[in-house]
PDB file of C-alpha atoms in Angstrom:
ATOM      1  CA  MET K  51       0.000   0.000   0.000  1.00  0.00           C
ATOM      2  CA  ILE K  52       1.450   3.351  -1.038  1.00  0.00           C
ATOM      3  CA  PRO K  53       0.468   6.382   1.050  1.00  0.00           C
ATOM      4  CA  ARG K  54      -0.533   9.746  -0.370  1.00  0.00           C
ATOM      5  CA  GLN K  55       1.441  12.902   0.436  1.00  0.00           C
ATOM      6  CA  ASN K  56      -0.555  16.075   1.069  1.00  0.00           C
ATOM      7  CA  ARG K  57      -0.096  19.642   2.269  1.00  0.00           C
ATOM      8  CA  LEU K  58      -2.242  22.522   3.474  1.00  0.00           C
ATOM      9  CA  ARG K  59      -1.628  26.125   4.441  1.00  0.00           C
ATOM     10  CA  TYR K  60      -2.471  27.404   7.908  1.00  0.00           C
ATOM     11  CA  LEU K  61      -2.272  30.857   9.457  1.00  0.00           C
ATOM     12  CA  LEU K  62      -0.105  31.267  12.546  1.00  0.00           C
ATOM     13  CA  ALA K  63       1.167  34.482  14.144  1.00  0.00           C
ATOM     14  CA  GLY K  64       0.483  36.607  11.100  1.00  0.00           C
ATOM     15  CA  GLY K  65       2.015  34.308   8.494  1.00  0.00           C
ATOM     16  CA  PHE K  66       1.053  31.271   6.467  1.00  0.00           C
ATOM     17  CA  GLN K  67       2.927  28.003   6.890  1.00  0.00           C
ATOM     18  CA  GLN K  68       2.580  24.583   5.290  1.00  0.00           C
ATOM     19  CA  LEU K  69       1.595  21.472   7.189  1.00  0.00           C
ATOM     20  CA  ALA K  70       2.436  18.166   5.498  1.00  0.00           C
ATOM     21  CA  TRP K  71       0.778  14.851   6.163  1.00  0.00           C
ATOM     22  CA  THR K  72       0.892  11.261   4.958  1.00  0.00           C
ATOM     23  CA  GLU K  73      -2.493   9.711   4.219  1.00  0.00           C
ATOM     24  CA  TRP K  74      -3.565   6.073   3.963  1.00  0.00           C
ATOM     25  CA  GLY K  75      -6.767   4.268   3.087  1.00  0.00           C
ATOM     26  CA  PRO K  76     -10.011   5.220   1.304  1.00  0.00           C
ATOM     27  CA  GLU K  77     -10.989   8.875   1.409  1.00  0.00           C
ATOM     28  CA  GLN K  78     -14.514   7.901   2.449  1.00  0.00           C
ATOM     29  CA  GLY K  79     -13.229   5.835   5.387  1.00  0.00           C
ATOM     30  CA  ALA K  80     -13.704   6.776   9.044  1.00  0.00           C
ATOM     31  CA  PRO K  81     -10.854   9.221   9.771  1.00  0.00           C
ATOM     32  CA  VAL K  82      -8.061   8.595  12.246  1.00  0.00           C
ATOM     33  CA  VAL K  83      -5.408  11.235  12.933  1.00  0.00           C
ATOM     34  CA  CYS K  84      -2.056   9.933  14.235  1.00  0.00           C
ATOM     35  CA  VAL K  85       0.350  12.492  15.714  1.00  0.00           C
ATOM     36  CA  HIS K  86       3.969  11.734  16.565  1.00  0.00           C
ATOM     37  CA  GLY K  87       6.283  12.654  19.424  1.00  0.00           C
ATOM     38  CA  LEU K  88       8.602  15.603  19.973  1.00  0.00           C
ATOM     39  CA  THR K  89      11.518  14.781  17.643  1.00  0.00           C
ATOM     40  CA  ARG K  90       9.795  12.211  15.457  1.00  0.00           C
ATOM     41  CA  ASN K  91       7.683  12.448  12.286  1.00  0.00           C
ATOM     42  CA  ALA K  92       4.621  11.106  10.494  1.00  0.00           C
ATOM     43  CA  ARG K  93       6.315   8.029   9.077  1.00  0.00           C
ATOM     44  CA  ASP K  94       6.629   6.494  12.542  1.00  0.00           C
ATOM     45  CA  PHE K  95       3.005   5.420  12.054  1.00  0.00           C
ATOM     46  CA  ASP K  96       3.415   3.629   8.726  1.00  0.00           C
ATOM     47  CA  ALA K  97       2.814   0.145  10.161  1.00  0.00           C
ATOM     48  CA  LEU K  98      -0.191   1.200  12.248  1.00  0.00           C
ATOM     49  CA  ALA K  99      -1.627   3.343   9.442  1.00  0.00           C
ATOM     50  CA  ALA K 100      -1.334   0.574   6.871  1.00  0.00           C
ATOM     51  CA  ALA K 101      -3.109  -1.851   9.202  1.00  0.00           C
ATOM     52  CA  LEU K 102      -5.944   0.581   9.968  1.00  0.00           C
ATOM     53  CA  ALA K 103      -6.266   1.486   6.287  1.00  0.00           C
ATOM     54  CA  ALA K 104      -6.616  -2.203   5.418  1.00  0.00           C
ATOM     55  CA  GLN K 105      -9.698  -2.171   7.669  1.00  0.00           C
ATOM     56  CA  GLY K 106     -11.221   0.621   5.580  1.00  0.00           C
ATOM     57  CA  ARG K 107     -10.147   3.591   7.679  1.00  0.00           C
ATOM     58  CA  ARG K 108      -8.762   6.862   6.378  1.00  0.00           C
ATOM     59  CA  VAL K 109      -5.565   7.531   8.329  1.00  0.00           C
ATOM     60  CA  LEU K 110      -3.879  10.935   8.333  1.00  0.00           C
ATOM     61  CA  CYS K 111      -0.419  11.268   9.863  1.00  0.00           C
ATOM     62  CA  PRO K 112       0.810  14.882   9.992  1.00  0.00           C
ATOM     63  CA  ASP K 113       4.354  16.125  10.438  1.00  0.00           C
ATOM     64  CA  LEU K 114       4.169  18.636  13.253  1.00  0.00           C
ATOM     65  CA  PRO K 115       5.554  22.104  12.409  1.00  0.00           C
ATOM     66  CA  GLY K 116       9.337  22.000  12.236  1.00  0.00           C
ATOM     67  CA  ARG K 117       9.430  18.248  11.565  1.00  0.00           C
ATOM     68  CA  GLY K 118       9.572  16.095   8.471  1.00  0.00           C
ATOM     69  CA  ALA K 119       8.095  17.752   5.389  1.00  0.00           C
ATOM     70  CA  SER K 120       6.265  20.520   7.268  1.00  0.00           C
ATOM     71  CA  ASP K 121       7.603  24.078   7.272  1.00  0.00           C
ATOM     72  CA  TRP K 122      10.005  25.230   9.937  1.00  0.00           C
ATOM     73  CA  LEU K 123       8.578  28.145  11.916  1.00  0.00           C
ATOM     74  CA  PRO K 124      10.204  31.596  11.648  1.00  0.00           C
ATOM     75  CA  ASP K 125      10.069  32.240  15.402  1.00  0.00           C
ATOM     76  CA  PRO K 126      11.396  29.393  17.586  1.00  0.00           C
ATOM     77  CA  MET K 127       9.121  30.484  20.441  1.00  0.00           C
ATOM     78  CA  LEU K 128       6.182  29.300  18.333  1.00  0.00           C
ATOM     79  CA  TYR K 129       7.296  25.693  18.849  1.00  0.00           C
ATOM     80  CA  THR K 130       4.726  25.040  21.565  1.00  0.00           C
ATOM     81  CA  PRO K 131       1.622  22.820  21.795  1.00  0.00           C
ATOM     82  CA  PRO K 132      -0.867  25.687  21.236  1.00  0.00           C
ATOM     83  CA  SER K 133       0.809  26.430  17.874  1.00  0.00           C
ATOM     84  CA  TYR K 134       0.710  22.761  16.934  1.00  0.00           C
ATOM     85  CA  VAL K 135      -2.986  22.597  17.777  1.00  0.00           C
ATOM     86  CA  VAL K 136      -3.641  25.604  15.510  1.00  0.00           C
ATOM     87  CA  ALA K 137      -1.982  23.767  12.618  1.00  0.00           C
ATOM     88  CA  LEU K 138      -3.739  20.487  13.394  1.00  0.00           C
ATOM     89  CA  ALA K 139      -7.119  22.243  13.677  1.00  0.00           C
ATOM     90  CA  HIS K 140      -6.803  23.206  10.005  1.00  0.00           C
ATOM     91  CA  LEU K 141      -6.388  19.525   9.166  1.00  0.00           C
ATOM     92  CA  LEU K 142      -9.387  18.571  11.305  1.00  0.00           C
ATOM     93  CA  ALA K 143     -11.464  21.206   9.517  1.00  0.00           C
ATOM     94  CA  ARG K 144     -10.984  19.287   6.275  1.00  0.00           C
ATOM     95  CA  LEU K 145     -12.487  16.112   7.709  1.00  0.00           C
ATOM     96  CA  ASP K 146     -16.192  15.398   7.741  1.00  0.00           C
ATOM     97  CA  GLY K 147     -17.654  13.780  10.810  1.00  0.00           C
ATOM     98  CA  PRO K 148     -16.148  12.373  14.024  1.00  0.00           C
ATOM     99  CA  VAL K 149     -12.404  11.757  14.146  1.00  0.00           C
ATOM    100  CA  ASP K 150     -10.378   9.300  16.211  1.00  0.00           C
ATOM    101  CA  TRP K 151      -6.974  10.428  17.504  1.00  0.00           C
ATOM    102  CA  VAL K 152      -3.822   8.445  18.233  1.00  0.00           C
ATOM    103  CA  GLY K 153      -1.088  10.528  19.834  1.00  0.00           C
ATOM    104  CA  THR K 154       2.369   9.519  20.981  1.00  0.00           C
ATOM    105  CA  SER K 155       3.847  11.703  23.715  1.00  0.00           C
ATOM    106  CA  LEU K 156       3.609  15.295  22.373  1.00  0.00           C
ATOM    107  CA  GLY K 157       1.035  14.066  19.855  1.00  0.00           C
ATOM    108  CA  GLY K 158      -1.043  12.803  22.752  1.00  0.00           C
ATOM    109  CA  LEU K 159      -0.735  16.117  24.561  1.00  0.00           C
ATOM    110  CA  CYS K 160      -2.044  17.852  21.430  1.00  0.00           C
ATOM    111  CA  GLY K 161      -4.863  15.311  21.350  1.00  0.00           C
ATOM    112  CA  MET K 162      -5.810  16.114  24.932  1.00  0.00           C
ATOM    113  CA  MET K 163      -5.923  19.812  24.081  1.00  0.00           C
ATOM    114  CA  VAL K 164      -8.181  19.171  21.090  1.00  0.00           C
ATOM    115  CA  ALA K 165     -10.364  16.781  23.081  1.00  0.00           C
ATOM    116  CA  ALA K 166     -10.737  19.347  25.878  1.00  0.00           C
ATOM    117  CA  GLY K 167     -12.215  21.961  23.547  1.00  0.00           C
ATOM    118  CA  ARG K 168     -15.912  22.682  23.338  1.00  0.00           C
ATOM    119  CA  ASN K 169     -17.669  20.825  20.518  1.00  0.00           C
ATOM    120  CA  THR K 170     -14.552  18.770  19.859  1.00  0.00           C
ATOM    121  CA  PRO K 171     -14.699  16.655  16.697  1.00  0.00           C
ATOM    122  CA  LEU K 172     -12.829  13.841  18.433  1.00  0.00           C
ATOM    123  CA  ARG K 173     -14.665  10.611  19.166  1.00  0.00           C
ATOM    124  CA  ARG K 174     -12.047   8.337  20.755  1.00  0.00           C
ATOM    125  CA  LEU K 175      -8.564   9.128  22.031  1.00  0.00           C
ATOM    126  CA  VAL K 176      -5.424   6.995  22.300  1.00  0.00           C
ATOM    127  CA  LEU K 177      -2.715   8.461  24.546  1.00  0.00           C
ATOM    128  CA  ASN K 178       0.563   6.675  23.923  1.00  0.00           C
ATOM    129  CA  ASP K 179       2.773   7.193  26.972  1.00  0.00           C
ATOM    130  CA  ILE K 180       1.599  10.653  27.966  1.00  0.00           C
ATOM    131  CA  GLY K 181      -0.700  11.650  30.770  1.00  0.00           C
ATOM    132  CA  SER K 182      -1.852  14.355  33.139  1.00  0.00           C
ATOM    133  CA  ARG K 183       1.618  14.961  34.589  1.00  0.00           C
ATOM    134  CA  VAL K 184       5.217  14.750  33.382  1.00  0.00           C
ATOM    135  CA  PRO K 185       7.752  14.367  36.216  1.00  0.00           C
ATOM    136  CA  ALA K 186      10.430  17.031  36.573  1.00  0.00           C
ATOM    137  CA  THR K 187      13.250  14.551  35.956  1.00  0.00           C
ATOM    138  CA  ALA K 188      11.706  13.507  32.644  1.00  0.00           C
ATOM    139  CA  ALA K 189      11.154  17.117  31.553  1.00  0.00           C
ATOM    140  CA  GLU K 190      14.789  17.889  32.376  1.00  0.00           C
ATOM    141  CA  ARG K 191      15.970  14.857  30.397  1.00  0.00           C
ATOM    142  CA  ILE K 192      14.053  16.012  27.341  1.00  0.00           C
ATOM    143  CA  ALA K 193      15.380  19.564  27.629  1.00  0.00           C
ATOM    144  CA  ALA K 194      18.944  18.222  27.804  1.00  0.00           C
ATOM    145  CA  TYR K 195      18.866  16.312  24.517  1.00  0.00           C
ATOM    146  CA  VAL K 196      16.374  18.150  22.297  1.00  0.00           C
ATOM    147  CA  GLY K 197      17.928  20.589  19.884  1.00  0.00           C
ATOM    148  CA  THR K 198      21.391  19.095  19.803  1.00  0.00           C
ATOM    149  CA  ARG K 199      22.731  19.574  16.287  1.00  0.00           C
ATOM    150  CA  LEU K 200      23.846  16.118  15.209  1.00  0.00           C
ATOM    151  CA  VAL K 201      25.613  15.267  11.959  1.00  0.00           C
ATOM    152  CA  PHE K 202      26.268  11.741  10.673  1.00  0.00           C
ATOM    153  CA  PRO K 203      28.263  10.489   7.693  1.00  0.00           C
ATOM    154  CA  ASP K 204      25.406   8.308   6.445  1.00  0.00           C
ATOM    155  CA  VAL K 205      22.049   6.768   7.282  1.00  0.00           C
ATOM    156  CA  PRO K 206      23.538   3.669   9.008  1.00  0.00           C
ATOM    157  CA  ALA K 207      25.338   5.989  11.434  1.00  0.00           C
ATOM    158  CA  LEU K 208      22.081   7.796  12.151  1.00  0.00           C
ATOM    159  CA  GLU K 209      20.394   4.427  12.659  1.00  0.00           C
ATOM    160  CA  ALA K 210      23.032   3.455  15.219  1.00  0.00           C
ATOM    161  CA  HIS K 211      22.296   6.692  17.076  1.00  0.00           C
ATOM    162  CA  LEU K 212      18.536   6.109  17.000  1.00  0.00           C
ATOM    163  CA  ARG K 213      18.970   2.586  18.328  1.00  0.00           C
ATOM    164  CA  LYS K 214      20.623   4.101  21.406  1.00  0.00           C
ATOM    165  CA  VAL K 215      18.458   7.131  22.112  1.00  0.00           C
ATOM    166  CA  HIS K 216      15.201   5.368  21.257  1.00  0.00           C
ATOM    167  CA  ALA K 217      15.996   2.005  22.821  1.00  0.00           C
ATOM    168  CA  PRO K 218      12.991   2.538  25.165  1.00  0.00           C
ATOM    169  CA  PHE K 219      10.730   2.167  22.100  1.00  0.00           C
ATOM    170  CA  GLY K 220      11.030  -1.561  22.747  1.00  0.00           C
ATOM    171  CA  PRO K 221      12.334  -4.463  20.679  1.00  0.00           C
ATOM    172  CA  LEU K 222      12.199  -3.522  16.990  1.00  0.00           C
ATOM    173  CA  THR K 223      13.361  -5.522  14.003  1.00  0.00           C
ATOM    174  CA  ASP K 224      16.328  -4.445  11.896  1.00  0.00           C
ATOM    175  CA  ALA K 225      13.890  -3.461   9.148  1.00  0.00           C
ATOM    176  CA  GLU K 226      11.910  -1.285  11.574  1.00  0.00           C
ATOM    177  CA  TRP K 227      15.022   0.501  12.817  1.00  0.00           C
ATOM    178  CA  ARG K 228      16.105   1.098   9.253  1.00  0.00           C
ATOM    179  CA  HIS K 229      12.647   2.464   8.425  1.00  0.00           C
ATOM    180  CA  LEU K 230      12.867   4.935  11.316  1.00  0.00           C
ATOM    181  CA  ALA K 231      16.371   5.987  10.265  1.00  0.00           C
ATOM    182  CA  GLU K 232      15.526   6.488   6.604  1.00  0.00           C
ATOM    183  CA  HIS K 233      12.584   8.736   7.471  1.00  0.00           C
ATOM    184  CA  SER K 234      14.516  10.576  10.191  1.00  0.00           C
ATOM    185  CA  ALA K 235      17.317  11.611   7.834  1.00  0.00           C
ATOM    186  CA  ARG K 236      17.796  15.011   6.231  1.00  0.00           C
ATOM    187  CA  ARG K 237      20.701  15.349   3.799  1.00  0.00           C
ATOM    188  CA  LEU K 238      22.914  18.416   4.119  1.00  0.00           C
ATOM    189  CA  PRO K 239      24.568  20.193   1.174  1.00  0.00           C
ATOM    190  CA  ASP K 240      27.889  18.454   1.831  1.00  0.00           C
ATOM    191  CA  GLY K 241      26.243  15.031   1.647  1.00  0.00           C
ATOM    192  CA  SER K 242      26.236  14.337   5.377  1.00  0.00           C
ATOM    193  CA  ILE K 243      23.079  13.420   7.290  1.00  0.00           C
ATOM    194  CA  THR K 244      21.291  15.154  10.121  1.00  0.00           C
ATOM    195  CA  THR K 245      17.974  14.660  11.893  1.00  0.00           C
ATOM    196  CA  HIS K 246      14.785  15.689  10.106  1.00  0.00           C
ATOM    197  CA  TYR K 247      13.616  18.425  12.470  1.00  0.00           C
ATOM    198  CA  ASP K 248      14.453  22.015  13.258  1.00  0.00           C
ATOM    199  CA  PRO K 249      16.905  22.091  16.201  1.00  0.00           C
ATOM    200  CA  ASP K 250      15.193  25.276  17.336  1.00  0.00           C
ATOM    201  CA  ILE K 251      12.261  23.236  18.635  1.00  0.00           C
ATOM    202  CA  ALA K 252      14.397  23.181  21.803  1.00  0.00           C
ATOM    203  CA  VAL K 253      14.308  26.948  22.329  1.00  0.00           C
ATOM    204  CA  PRO K 254      11.030  27.061  24.326  1.00  0.00           C
ATOM    205  CA  PHE K 255      12.397  24.350  26.630  1.00  0.00           C
ATOM    206  CA  ARG K 256      15.300  26.572  27.627  1.00  0.00           C
ATOM    207  CA  ASP K 257      12.934  29.317  28.789  1.00  0.00           C
ATOM    208  CA  ALA K 258      10.456  27.002  30.500  1.00  0.00           C
ATOM    209  CA  PRO K 259      10.356  26.913  34.302  1.00  0.00           C
ATOM    210  CA  THR K 260      11.879  23.869  35.940  1.00  0.00           C
ATOM    211  CA  GLY K 261       9.722  21.310  37.676  1.00  0.00           C
ATOM    212  CA  PRO K 262       7.012  18.861  36.664  1.00  0.00           C
ATOM    213  CA  VAL K 263       4.657  19.619  33.793  1.00  0.00           C
ATOM    214  CA  ASP K 264       1.119  19.676  35.170  1.00  0.00           C
ATOM    215  CA  LEU K 265      -1.503  18.843  32.543  1.00  0.00           C
ATOM    216  CA  ALA K 266      -4.266  18.022  35.006  1.00  0.00           C
ATOM    217  CA  ALA K 267      -6.380  21.033  34.037  1.00  0.00           C
ATOM    218  CA  ILE K 268      -6.437  19.907  30.409  1.00  0.00           C
ATOM    219  CA  TRP K 269      -7.044  16.262  31.288  1.00  0.00           C
ATOM    220  CA  SER K 270      -9.962  17.247  33.552  1.00  0.00           C
ATOM    221  CA  LEU K 271     -11.830  18.537  30.489  1.00  0.00           C
ATOM    222  CA  VAL K 272     -11.376  15.381  28.408  1.00  0.00           C
ATOM    223  CA  ARG K 273     -14.552  13.319  28.404  1.00  0.00           C
ATOM    224  CA  LEU K 274     -13.901  10.918  25.533  1.00  0.00           C
ATOM    225  CA  PRO K 275     -13.410   7.168  25.697  1.00  0.00           C
ATOM    226  CA  THR K 276      -9.653   7.015  26.113  1.00  0.00           C
ATOM    227  CA  LEU K 277      -7.032   4.294  25.840  1.00  0.00           C
ATOM    228  CA  VAL K 278      -3.887   5.073  27.822  1.00  0.00           C
ATOM    229  CA  ILE K 279      -0.879   3.009  26.739  1.00  0.00           C
ATOM    230  CA  ARG K 280       2.071   3.082  29.116  1.00  0.00           C
ATOM    231  CA  GLY K 281       5.543   1.648  28.762  1.00  0.00           C
ATOM    232  CA  ALA K 282       6.232  -0.042  32.092  1.00  0.00           C
ATOM    233  CA  GLU K 283       9.678   1.597  32.268  1.00  0.00           C
ATOM    234  CA  SER K 284       8.537   5.038  31.094  1.00  0.00           C
ATOM    235  CA  ASP K 285       9.824   8.124  32.865  1.00  0.00           C
ATOM    236  CA  ILE K 286       7.278  10.356  31.104  1.00  0.00           C
ATOM    237  CA  LEU K 287       4.119   8.599  32.289  1.00  0.00           C
ATOM    238  CA  ASP K 288       4.754   7.176  35.730  1.00  0.00           C
ATOM    239  CA  GLU K 289       2.744   4.392  37.303  1.00  0.00           C
ATOM    240  CA  GLU K 290       0.965   6.622  39.827  1.00  0.00           C
ATOM    241  CA  THR K 291      -0.210   9.131  37.224  1.00  0.00           C
ATOM    242  CA  ALA K 292      -1.419   6.411  34.866  1.00  0.00           C
ATOM    243  CA  ALA K 293      -3.300   4.629  37.643  1.00  0.00           C
ATOM    244  CA  ASP K 294      -4.993   7.870  38.672  1.00  0.00           C
ATOM    245  CA  MET K 295      -6.095   8.532  35.092  1.00  0.00           C
ATOM    246  CA  ALA K 296      -7.543   5.027  34.873  1.00  0.00           C
ATOM    247  CA  THR K 297      -9.938   5.683  37.771  1.00  0.00           C
ATOM    248  CA  ARG K 298     -12.054   7.794  35.442  1.00  0.00           C
ATOM    249  CA  THR K 299     -15.015   6.104  33.752  1.00  0.00           C
ATOM    250  CA  GLY K 300     -14.307   5.412  30.091  1.00  0.00           C
ATOM    251  CA  VAL K 301     -10.528   5.270  30.489  1.00  0.00           C
ATOM    252  CA  GLU K 302      -8.696   2.032  29.777  1.00  0.00           C
ATOM    253  CA  LEU K 303      -5.061   1.606  30.847  1.00  0.00           C
ATOM    254  CA  VAL K 304      -2.705  -0.933  29.275  1.00  0.00           C
ATOM    255  CA  THR K 305       0.883  -1.223  30.510  1.00  0.00           C
ATOM    256  CA  LEU K 306       3.441  -2.850  28.221  1.00  0.00           C
ATOM    257  CA  PRO K 307       6.301  -4.653  29.987  1.00  0.00           C
ATOM    258  CA  GLY K 308       9.922  -4.170  28.959  1.00  0.00           C
ATOM    259  CA  ILE K 309       9.238  -0.865  27.195  1.00  0.00           C
ATOM    260  CA  GLY K 310       9.938   2.726  28.200  1.00  0.00           C
ATOM    261  CA  HIS K 311       9.047   5.963  26.463  1.00  0.00           C
ATOM    262  CA  ALA K 312       7.344   5.406  24.149  1.00  0.00           C
ATOM    263  CA  PRO K 313       5.892   2.215  22.656  1.00  0.00           C
ATOM    264  CA  ALA K 314       6.614   2.324  18.917  1.00  0.00           C
ATOM    265  CA  LEU K 315       3.177   0.979  17.893  1.00  0.00           C
ATOM    266  CA  MET K 316       4.869  -1.127  15.211  1.00  0.00           C
ATOM    267  CA  ASP K 317       4.474  -4.503  16.892  1.00  0.00           C
ATOM    268  CA  PRO K 318       1.406  -6.490  15.707  1.00  0.00           C
ATOM    269  CA  ALA K 319       0.158  -6.846  19.283  1.00  0.00           C
ATOM    270  CA  GLN K 320       0.382  -3.093  19.865  1.00  0.00           C
ATOM    271  CA  ILE K 321      -1.339  -2.409  16.549  1.00  0.00           C
ATOM    272  CA  ALA K 322      -4.113  -4.831  17.505  1.00  0.00           C
ATOM    273  CA  LEU K 323      -4.492  -3.035  20.838  1.00  0.00           C
ATOM    274  CA  VAL K 324      -5.101   0.307  19.139  1.00  0.00           C
ATOM    275  CA  SER K 325      -7.252  -1.192  16.395  1.00  0.00           C
ATOM    276  CA  GLY K 326      -9.424  -3.048  18.889  1.00  0.00           C
ATOM    277  CA  PHE K 327     -10.030   0.082  20.928  1.00  0.00           C
ATOM    278  CA  LEU K 328     -11.022   2.095  17.851  1.00  0.00           C
ATOM    279  CA  ASP K 329     -13.215  -0.727  16.564  1.00  0.00           C
ATOM    280  CA  ALA K 330     -15.235  -0.668  19.796  1.00  0.00           C
ATOM    281  CA  ALA K 331     -16.940   2.500  18.538  1.00  0.00           C
ATOM    282  CA  ARG K 332     -18.166   0.921  15.326  1.00  0.00           C
TER     283      ARG K 332
END
């Protein structure tokens, strides 16, 4: 199955930018929007999207601003979740009817913000290793590595780097690691390779106050059926926070052993978990 590549223009802070997305499945299918994590991109969802598309769903996987094929933003201070939600709202406006949302980490935070809005178009929400609170130690870890300007001689060298920094994704096959590397690579004029995101996405982190990130106010407004997926070794979504979220009616919590932040959603069992949750609404 070959995905379609699309773009739209959205207005942000007085200027128009382009948001790119990868689309799978029939255009008349029930829409699912899949949004990636902080330094990742749309192609992380290829395996999940292909599986959902084979079931007749229309799956749209956007590159958040500053990542993948989407435009880099002119002001680094715009690299914040409210800006991302503005861009994603333009994509949602193109879809007719209820939309399901699968969000990994930052993509899940954006999903919570959309779900918390009045008259939200979202029907069901999958939060992949993100919750109502991010511990201070995890926030500090992210701030320490995001935005580092890395250069590699070739894609295999980038792959070796990804295998280290994203080892918490869980056990992936060689083909899956290569897939992530190939779609994480941006070639520089001298032929070397760097990561496929704007390093300036780190700028807002440097100005952010230290301490835990409290998302409880946003989470309190979410009233959708929600699947919370947690890596058992995650430092982003700790056990206590996940358990507290699961006390709410309509929230299902699944913890995956031997995985940290964040489950890659490439494994057939993980794909079946997401698919089964979305199918419950049919």
